[in-house]
Amino acid sequence: MATTAAGRQNFVAGLFVLAGVALAVATLVIIQQLTLSPRVPYQIEFTVEEGVGGLATGSDVQVGGLSRGKVAAVTPRYEDAASGGSGTGRRMSGVVVSVEIDESIEIFSDATVLRMSPLLGTTGFLNFTSLGGGPGASRLAAGGTLDARPSPGM
């Protein structure tokens, strides 16, 4: 009789564990569907002087302080040294940050994007302080490029 009661308790405990795992998986699936809205790729160009300190793949992209995308890649931009100065080979002329932003966000050619660094920590992020749309501005096409503005100091 004791064996039957122990077996039943083990069975109930197993069902409880399976239900917990199923609930955890369902929660993860729901969260991913909420955060994986379609995104549009853009490129943001920084000068070597401005740099991209603290930015890396996966860094946050914000619009007005709200998270609306992620950094997809950070790559150096090169040009031939012969065309821009003395020497041979290639020299680094800037840094291109590829980002993916929610497709519901309309970005124009005169948008303002800043690289921001927190007071504590090393992880930076990009913040669109203006999406543009002023006189003469055109909507930026998918894959379009913006020039970054210098970040404000402390």
Coordinates of N, CA and C in Angstrom, one line a residue:
M1 N 0.8 -1.2 0.0 CA 0.0 0.0 0.0 C 0.9 1.3 0.0
A2 N 2.0 1.2 0.7 CA 2.9 2.4 0.8 C 3.5 2.6 -0.6
T3 N 3.7 1.6 -1.3 CA 4.3 1.7 -2.6 C 3.4 2.4 -3.6
T4 N 2.1 2.1 -3.5 CA 1.1 2.7 -4.4 C 1.0 4.2 -4.1
A5 N 1.0 4.6 -2.8 CA 0.9 6.0 -2.4 C 2.1 6.8 -2.9
A6 N 3.3 6.2 -2.8 CA 4.5 6.8 -3.2 C 4.5 7.0 -4.7
G7 N 4.1 6.0 -5.4 CA 4.0 6.0 -6.9 C 3.1 7.1 -7.3
R8 N 2.0 7.2 -6.7 CA 1.0 8.3 -7.0 C 1.5 9.7 -6.8
Q9 N 2.3 9.8 -5.7 CA 2.9 11.1 -5.4 C 3.9 11.5 -6.4
N10 N 4.7 10.5 -6.8 CA 5.7 10.7 -7.9 C 5.0 11.1 -9.2
F11 N 3.9 10.5 -9.5 CA 3.2 10.8 -10.7 C 2.7 12.2 -10.7
V12 N 2.1 12.6 -9.6 CA 1.6 14.0 -9.5 C 2.7 15.0 -9.5
A13 N 3.8 14.7 -8.9 CA 5.0 15.6 -8.9 C 5.5 15.7 -10.4
G14 N 5.5 14.6 -11.1 CA 6.0 14.7 -12.5 C 5.0 15.5 -13.4
L15 N 3.7 15.4 -13.1 CA 2.8 16.2 -13.9 C 3.0 17.7 -13.6
F16 N 3.2 18.0 -12.3 CA 3.4 19.4 -11.9 C 4.7 19.9 -12.6
V17 N 5.7 19.2 -12.6 CA 7.0 19.6 -13.3 C 6.7 19.8 -14.8
L18 N 6.0 18.9 -15.4 CA 5.7 19.0 -16.9 C 4.8 20.2 -17.2
A19 N 3.9 20.5 -16.3 CA 3.0 21.7 -16.5 C 3.8 23.0 -16.3
G20 N 4.8 23.0 -15.4 CA 5.6 24.2 -15.2 C 6.5 24.4 -16.4
V21 N 7.1 23.4 -17.0 CA 7.9 23.5 -18.1 C 7.0 24.0 -19.3
A22 N 5.9 23.4 -19.5 CA 5.0 23.8 -20.6 C 4.6 25.3 -20.5
L23 N 4.3 25.7 -19.2 CA 4.0 27.1 -19.0 C 5.1 28.1 -19.3
A24 N 6.3 27.7 -18.9 CA 7.5 28.5 -19.2 C 7.8 28.6 -20.7
V25 N 7.6 27.5 -21.5 CA 7.8 27.5 -22.9 C 6.7 28.4 -23.5
A26 N 5.5 28.3 -23.1 CA 4.4 29.1 -23.7 C 4.7 30.6 -23.4
T27 N 5.1 30.9 -22.2 CA 5.5 32.3 -21.9 C 6.6 32.9 -22.8
L28 N 7.6 32.1 -23.0 CA 8.7 32.5 -23.9 C 8.2 32.7 -25.3
V29 N 7.4 31.9 -25.8 CA 6.8 32.0 -27.2 C 6.0 33.3 -27.3
I30 N 5.2 33.6 -26.3 CA 4.3 34.8 -26.3 C 5.2 36.0 -26.3
I31 N 6.2 36.0 -25.4 CA 7.1 37.2 -25.3 C 7.8 37.4 -26.6
Q32 N 8.3 36.4 -27.3 CA 9.0 36.6 -28.5 C 8.1 37.1 -29.6
Q33 N 6.9 36.7 -29.7 CA 6.0 37.2 -30.7 C 5.7 38.6 -30.4
L34 N 5.6 39.1 -29.2 CA 5.4 40.5 -28.9 C 6.6 41.4 -29.3
T35 N 7.8 40.9 -29.1 CA 8.9 41.7 -29.3 C 9.6 41.5 -30.7
L36 N 9.1 40.6 -31.5 CA 9.7 40.4 -32.8 C 8.8 40.9 -33.9
S37 N 8.5 42.2 -33.8 CA 7.7 42.9 -34.8 C 8.6 43.1 -36.0
P38 N 8.1 43.2 -37.2 CA 8.9 43.4 -38.4 C 9.8 44.6 -38.2
R39 N 11.1 44.5 -38.7 CA 12.0 45.6 -38.5 C 12.6 46.0 -39.9
V40 N 13.0 47.3 -40.0 CA 13.6 47.8 -41.2 C 15.1 48.1 -41.0
P41 N 15.9 47.7 -41.9 CA 17.4 48.0 -41.7 C 17.7 49.4 -42.2
Y42 N 18.6 50.1 -41.4 CA 19.2 51.4 -41.8 C 20.7 51.3 -41.4
Q43 N 21.4 52.3 -42.0 CA 22.8 52.4 -41.6 C 23.0 53.8 -41.1
I44 N 23.9 53.9 -40.1 CA 24.2 55.2 -39.5 C 25.7 55.3 -39.5
E45 N 26.2 56.4 -40.1 CA 27.7 56.6 -40.3 C 28.2 57.6 -39.2
F46 N 29.3 57.2 -38.6 CA 30.0 58.0 -37.6 C 31.4 58.3 -38.1
T47 N 31.9 59.5 -37.7 CA 33.3 59.8 -38.1 C 34.2 59.0 -37.1
V48 N 35.4 58.9 -37.5 CA 36.4 58.3 -36.6 C 36.5 59.1 -35.3
E49 N 36.5 60.4 -35.5 CA 36.6 61.3 -34.3 C 35.5 61.1 -33.3
E50 N 34.2 61.0 -33.8 CA 33.1 60.7 -32.9 C 33.2 59.3 -32.3
G51 N 33.5 58.3 -33.2 CA 33.6 57.0 -32.7 C 32.3 56.4 -32.3
V52 N 32.3 55.1 -31.9 CA 31.1 54.4 -31.5 C 31.4 53.7 -30.1
G53 N 32.2 54.3 -29.3 CA 32.5 53.7 -28.0 C 31.2 53.2 -27.3
G54 N 31.2 51.9 -26.9 CA 30.1 51.4 -26.1 C 29.1 50.7 -27.0
L55 N 29.1 50.9 -28.3 CA 28.1 50.3 -29.2 C 28.6 48.9 -29.6
A56 N 27.7 47.9 -29.7 CA 28.1 46.6 -30.1 C 26.8 46.0 -30.7
T57 N 27.0 44.9 -31.4 CA 25.8 44.1 -31.9 C 24.9 43.8 -30.7
G58 N 23.6 44.1 -30.9 CA 22.7 43.9 -29.8 C 22.4 45.1 -29.0
S59 N 23.1 46.2 -29.1 CA 22.9 47.4 -28.4 C 21.5 48.0 -28.7
D60 N 20.9 48.7 -27.8 CA 19.6 49.2 -27.9 C 19.6 50.4 -28.9
V61 N 18.5 50.5 -29.7 CA 18.2 51.7 -30.5 C 16.9 52.3 -30.0
Q62 N 16.9 53.5 -29.6 CA 15.7 54.1 -29.0 C 15.2 55.3 -29.8
V63 N 13.9 55.5 -29.7 CA 13.3 56.6 -30.4 C 12.6 57.4 -29.3
G64 N 13.2 58.6 -29.0 CA 12.7 59.4 -27.9 C 12.8 58.7 -26.6
G65 N 13.8 57.9 -26.4 CA 14.0 57.2 -25.1 C 13.3 55.9 -25.0
L66 N 12.5 55.5 -26.0 CA 11.8 54.2 -26.0 C 12.5 53.2 -26.9
S67 N 12.7 52.0 -26.4 CA 13.4 51.0 -27.2 C 12.5 50.6 -28.4
R68 N 13.1 50.8 -29.6 CA 12.4 50.5 -30.8 C 13.2 49.7 -31.8
G69 N 14.4 49.2 -31.4 CA 15.3 48.4 -32.3 C 16.6 48.0 -31.7
K70 N 17.4 47.4 -32.5 CA 18.7 46.9 -32.1 C 19.8 47.2 -33.1
V71 N 21.0 47.2 -32.6 CA 22.2 47.4 -33.5 C 22.4 46.0 -34.1
A72 N 22.5 45.9 -35.4 CA 22.7 44.6 -36.1 C 24.2 44.3 -36.3
A73 N 25.0 45.4 -36.5 CA 26.4 45.2 -36.8 C 27.2 46.6 -36.6
V74 N 28.4 46.5 -36.3 CA 29.3 47.7 -36.2 C 30.5 47.4 -37.0
T75 N 30.7 48.1 -38.1 CA 31.9 47.8 -39.0 C 32.6 49.1 -39.4
P76 N 33.9 49.0 -39.5 CA 34.7 50.1 -40.0 C 34.5 50.4 -41.4
R77 N 34.7 51.6 -41.8 CA 34.6 52.0 -43.3 C 36.0 52.4 -43.7
Y78 N 36.5 51.9 -44.8 CA 37.8 52.2 -45.3 C 37.8 52.9 -46.6
E79 N 38.8 53.7 -46.9 CA 39.0 54.3 -48.2 C 40.5 54.1 -48.6
D80 N 40.8 54.3 -49.8 CA 42.1 54.2 -50.3 C 42.9 55.3 -49.7
A81 N 44.1 55.0 -49.1 CA 44.9 56.1 -48.6 C 45.4 57.0 -49.7
A82 N 45.7 56.5 -50.9 CA 46.2 57.3 -52.0 C 45.3 58.4 -52.4
S83 N 43.9 58.2 -52.2 CA 43.0 59.2 -52.6 C 42.8 60.2 -51.5
G84 N 43.1 59.9 -50.3 CA 42.8 60.9 -49.2 C 44.1 61.4 -48.5
G85 N 45.2 61.1 -49.0 CA 46.4 61.5 -48.3 C 47.6 60.7 -48.7
S86 N 48.7 60.8 -47.9 CA 49.9 60.1 -48.2 C 49.8 58.7 -47.8
G87 N 50.7 57.9 -48.4 CA 50.8 56.5 -48.0 C 50.0 55.6 -49.0
T88 N 50.2 54.3 -48.8 CA 49.5 53.4 -49.6 C 48.6 52.5 -48.8
G89 N 47.7 51.7 -49.4 CA 46.8 50.9 -48.7 C 45.5 51.6 -48.4
R90 N 44.9 51.1 -47.3 CA 43.6 51.6 -46.9 C 43.7 52.3 -45.6
R91 N 42.9 53.3 -45.4 CA 42.8 53.9 -44.1 C 41.4 54.0 -43.6
M92 N 41.2 53.9 -42.3 CA 39.9 53.9 -41.8 C 39.3 55.4 -41.8
S93 N 38.1 55.5 -42.4 CA 37.6 56.8 -42.6 C 36.3 57.0 -41.8
G94 N 35.8 56.0 -41.2 CA 34.6 56.1 -40.4 C 34.1 54.8 -39.9
V95 N 33.0 54.8 -39.2 CA 32.4 53.6 -38.7 C 30.9 53.5 -39.1
V96 N 30.5 52.4 -39.6 CA 29.1 52.3 -40.1 C 28.4 51.3 -39.1
V97 N 27.3 51.8 -38.5 CA 26.5 51.0 -37.6 C 25.2 50.6 -38.3
S98 N 25.0 49.4 -38.5 CA 23.8 48.8 -39.1 C 22.7 48.6 -38.0
V99 N 21.5 49.1 -38.2 CA 20.5 49.0 -37.1 C 19.2 48.4 -37.8
E100 N 18.4 47.9 -37.0 CA 17.1 47.4 -37.4 C 16.1 48.0 -36.5
I101 N 15.1 48.8 -37.1 CA 14.1 49.5 -36.3 C 12.7 49.1 -36.7
D102 N 11.8 49.1 -35.7 CA 10.4 48.7 -36.0 C 9.9 49.4 -37.2
E103 N 9.2 48.6 -38.1 CA 8.7 49.2 -39.3 C 7.7 50.3 -39.2
S104 N 7.0 50.4 -38.0 CA 6.0 51.4 -37.8 C 6.6 52.8 -37.6
I105 N 8.0 52.9 -37.5 CA 8.7 54.1 -37.3 C 9.1 54.7 -38.6
E106 N 8.6 55.9 -39.0 CA 9.0 56.5 -40.2 C 10.2 57.4 -40.0
I107 N 11.3 57.2 -40.7 CA 12.5 58.0 -40.5 C 12.8 58.7 -41.8
F108 N 13.1 60.0 -41.6 CA 13.4 60.9 -42.8 C 14.9 61.3 -42.9
S109 N 15.2 61.8 -44.0 CA 16.7 62.1 -44.3 C 17.3 63.1 -43.3
D110 N 16.5 63.9 -42.7 CA 17.0 64.9 -41.7 C 16.9 64.5 -40.3
A111 N 16.7 63.2 -40.0 CA 16.5 62.7 -38.7 C 17.8 62.9 -37.9
T112 N 17.7 63.0 -36.6 CA 18.8 63.2 -35.7 C 19.0 62.0 -34.8
V113 N 20.2 61.4 -34.9 CA 20.5 60.2 -34.0 C 21.8 60.5 -33.3
L114 N 21.8 60.2 -32.0 CA 23.0 60.4 -31.2 C 23.4 59.1 -30.5
R115 N 24.7 58.9 -30.4 CA 25.3 57.8 -29.6 C 25.3 58.3 -28.1
M116 N 24.7 57.5 -27.3 CA 24.6 57.9 -25.9 C 25.4 56.8 -25.1
S117 N 26.0 57.3 -24.0 CA 26.7 56.5 -23.0 C 26.1 56.7 -21.6
P118 N 25.8 55.7 -20.9 CA 25.3 55.9 -19.6 C 26.4 56.4 -18.6
L119 N 26.0 57.0 -17.5 CA 27.0 57.5 -16.6 C 27.8 56.3 -15.9
L120 N 27.1 55.2 -15.7 CA 27.8 54.0 -15.2 C 27.7 52.9 -16.2
G121 N 28.7 52.1 -16.3 CA 28.7 51.0 -17.2 C 29.4 51.4 -18.6
T122 N 29.4 50.4 -19.4 CA 30.1 50.6 -20.7 C 29.2 50.4 -21.9
T123 N 28.0 50.0 -21.7 CA 27.1 49.7 -22.9 C 26.4 51.0 -23.3
G124 N 26.7 51.4 -24.6 CA 26.1 52.5 -25.1 C 24.8 52.2 -25.9
F125 N 24.1 53.2 -26.4 CA 22.9 52.9 -27.2 C 22.8 54.1 -28.1
L126 N 21.9 54.0 -29.1 CA 21.6 55.0 -30.0 C 20.2 55.6 -29.7
N127 N 20.1 56.9 -29.8 CA 18.8 57.5 -29.5 C 18.4 58.5 -30.6
F128 N 17.3 58.3 -31.3 CA 16.8 59.2 -32.3 C 16.1 60.3 -31.5
T129 N 16.6 61.5 -31.5 CA 16.0 62.6 -30.8 C 15.0 63.4 -31.7
S130 N 15.1 63.1 -33.0 CA 14.2 63.6 -34.0 C 14.1 62.6 -35.2
L131 N 12.9 62.3 -35.7 CA 12.8 61.4 -36.8 C 12.8 62.2 -38.1
G132 N 12.9 63.5 -38.0 CA 13.0 64.4 -39.2 C 11.6 64.7 -39.8
G133 N 11.6 65.0 -41.1 CA 10.3 65.3 -41.7 C 10.2 66.7 -42.0
G134 N 11.2 67.5 -41.9 CA 11.2 69.0 -42.1 C 11.1 69.2 -43.6
P135 N 11.0 70.5 -44.0 CA 10.9 70.9 -45.4 C 12.1 70.3 -46.2
G136 N 11.8 69.7 -47.3 CA 12.8 69.2 -48.2 C 13.3 67.8 -47.8
A137 N 12.8 67.3 -46.7 CA 13.3 66.0 -46.2 C 12.5 64.9 -46.9
S138 N 13.1 63.8 -47.3 CA 12.4 62.7 -47.9 C 12.5 61.5 -46.9
R139 N 11.5 60.6 -47.1 CA 11.5 59.4 -46.2 C 12.7 58.5 -46.6
L140 N 13.4 58.1 -45.5 CA 14.6 57.2 -45.7 C 14.1 55.8 -46.1
A141 N 14.6 55.3 -47.2 CA 14.3 54.0 -47.7 C 15.0 52.9 -46.9
A142 N 14.4 51.7 -46.9 CA 15.1 50.6 -46.2 C 16.5 50.5 -46.6
G143 N 17.4 50.4 -45.7 CA 18.9 50.3 -46.1 C 19.5 51.6 -46.2
G144 N 18.7 52.7 -46.1 CA 19.3 54.1 -46.3 C 20.3 54.4 -45.2
T145 N 21.0 55.5 -45.4 CA 22.1 55.9 -44.5 C 21.9 57.3 -44.0
L146 N 22.1 57.4 -42.7 CA 22.1 58.7 -42.0 C 23.5 59.0 -41.4
D147 N 23.8 60.3 -41.4 CA 25.0 60.8 -40.7 C 24.7 61.0 -39.2
A148 N 25.5 60.4 -38.4 CA 25.3 60.7 -36.9 C 25.7 62.1 -36.5
R149 N 25.1 62.6 -35.5 CA 25.5 63.9 -34.9 C 26.4 63.7 -33.7
P150 N 27.2 64.6 -33.4 CA 28.1 64.5 -32.2 C 27.2 64.4 -31.0
S151 N 27.6 63.5 -30.1 CA 26.8 63.3 -28.8 C 27.1 64.5 -27.9
P152 N 26.1 64.8 -27.1 CA 26.3 65.8 -26.1 C 27.3 65.4 -25.0
G153 N 28.0 66.3 -24.5 CA 29.0 65.9 -23.4 C 28.3 65.8 -22.1
M154 N 29.1 65.5 -21.0 CA 28.5 65.4 -19.7 C 28.1 66.7 -19.2

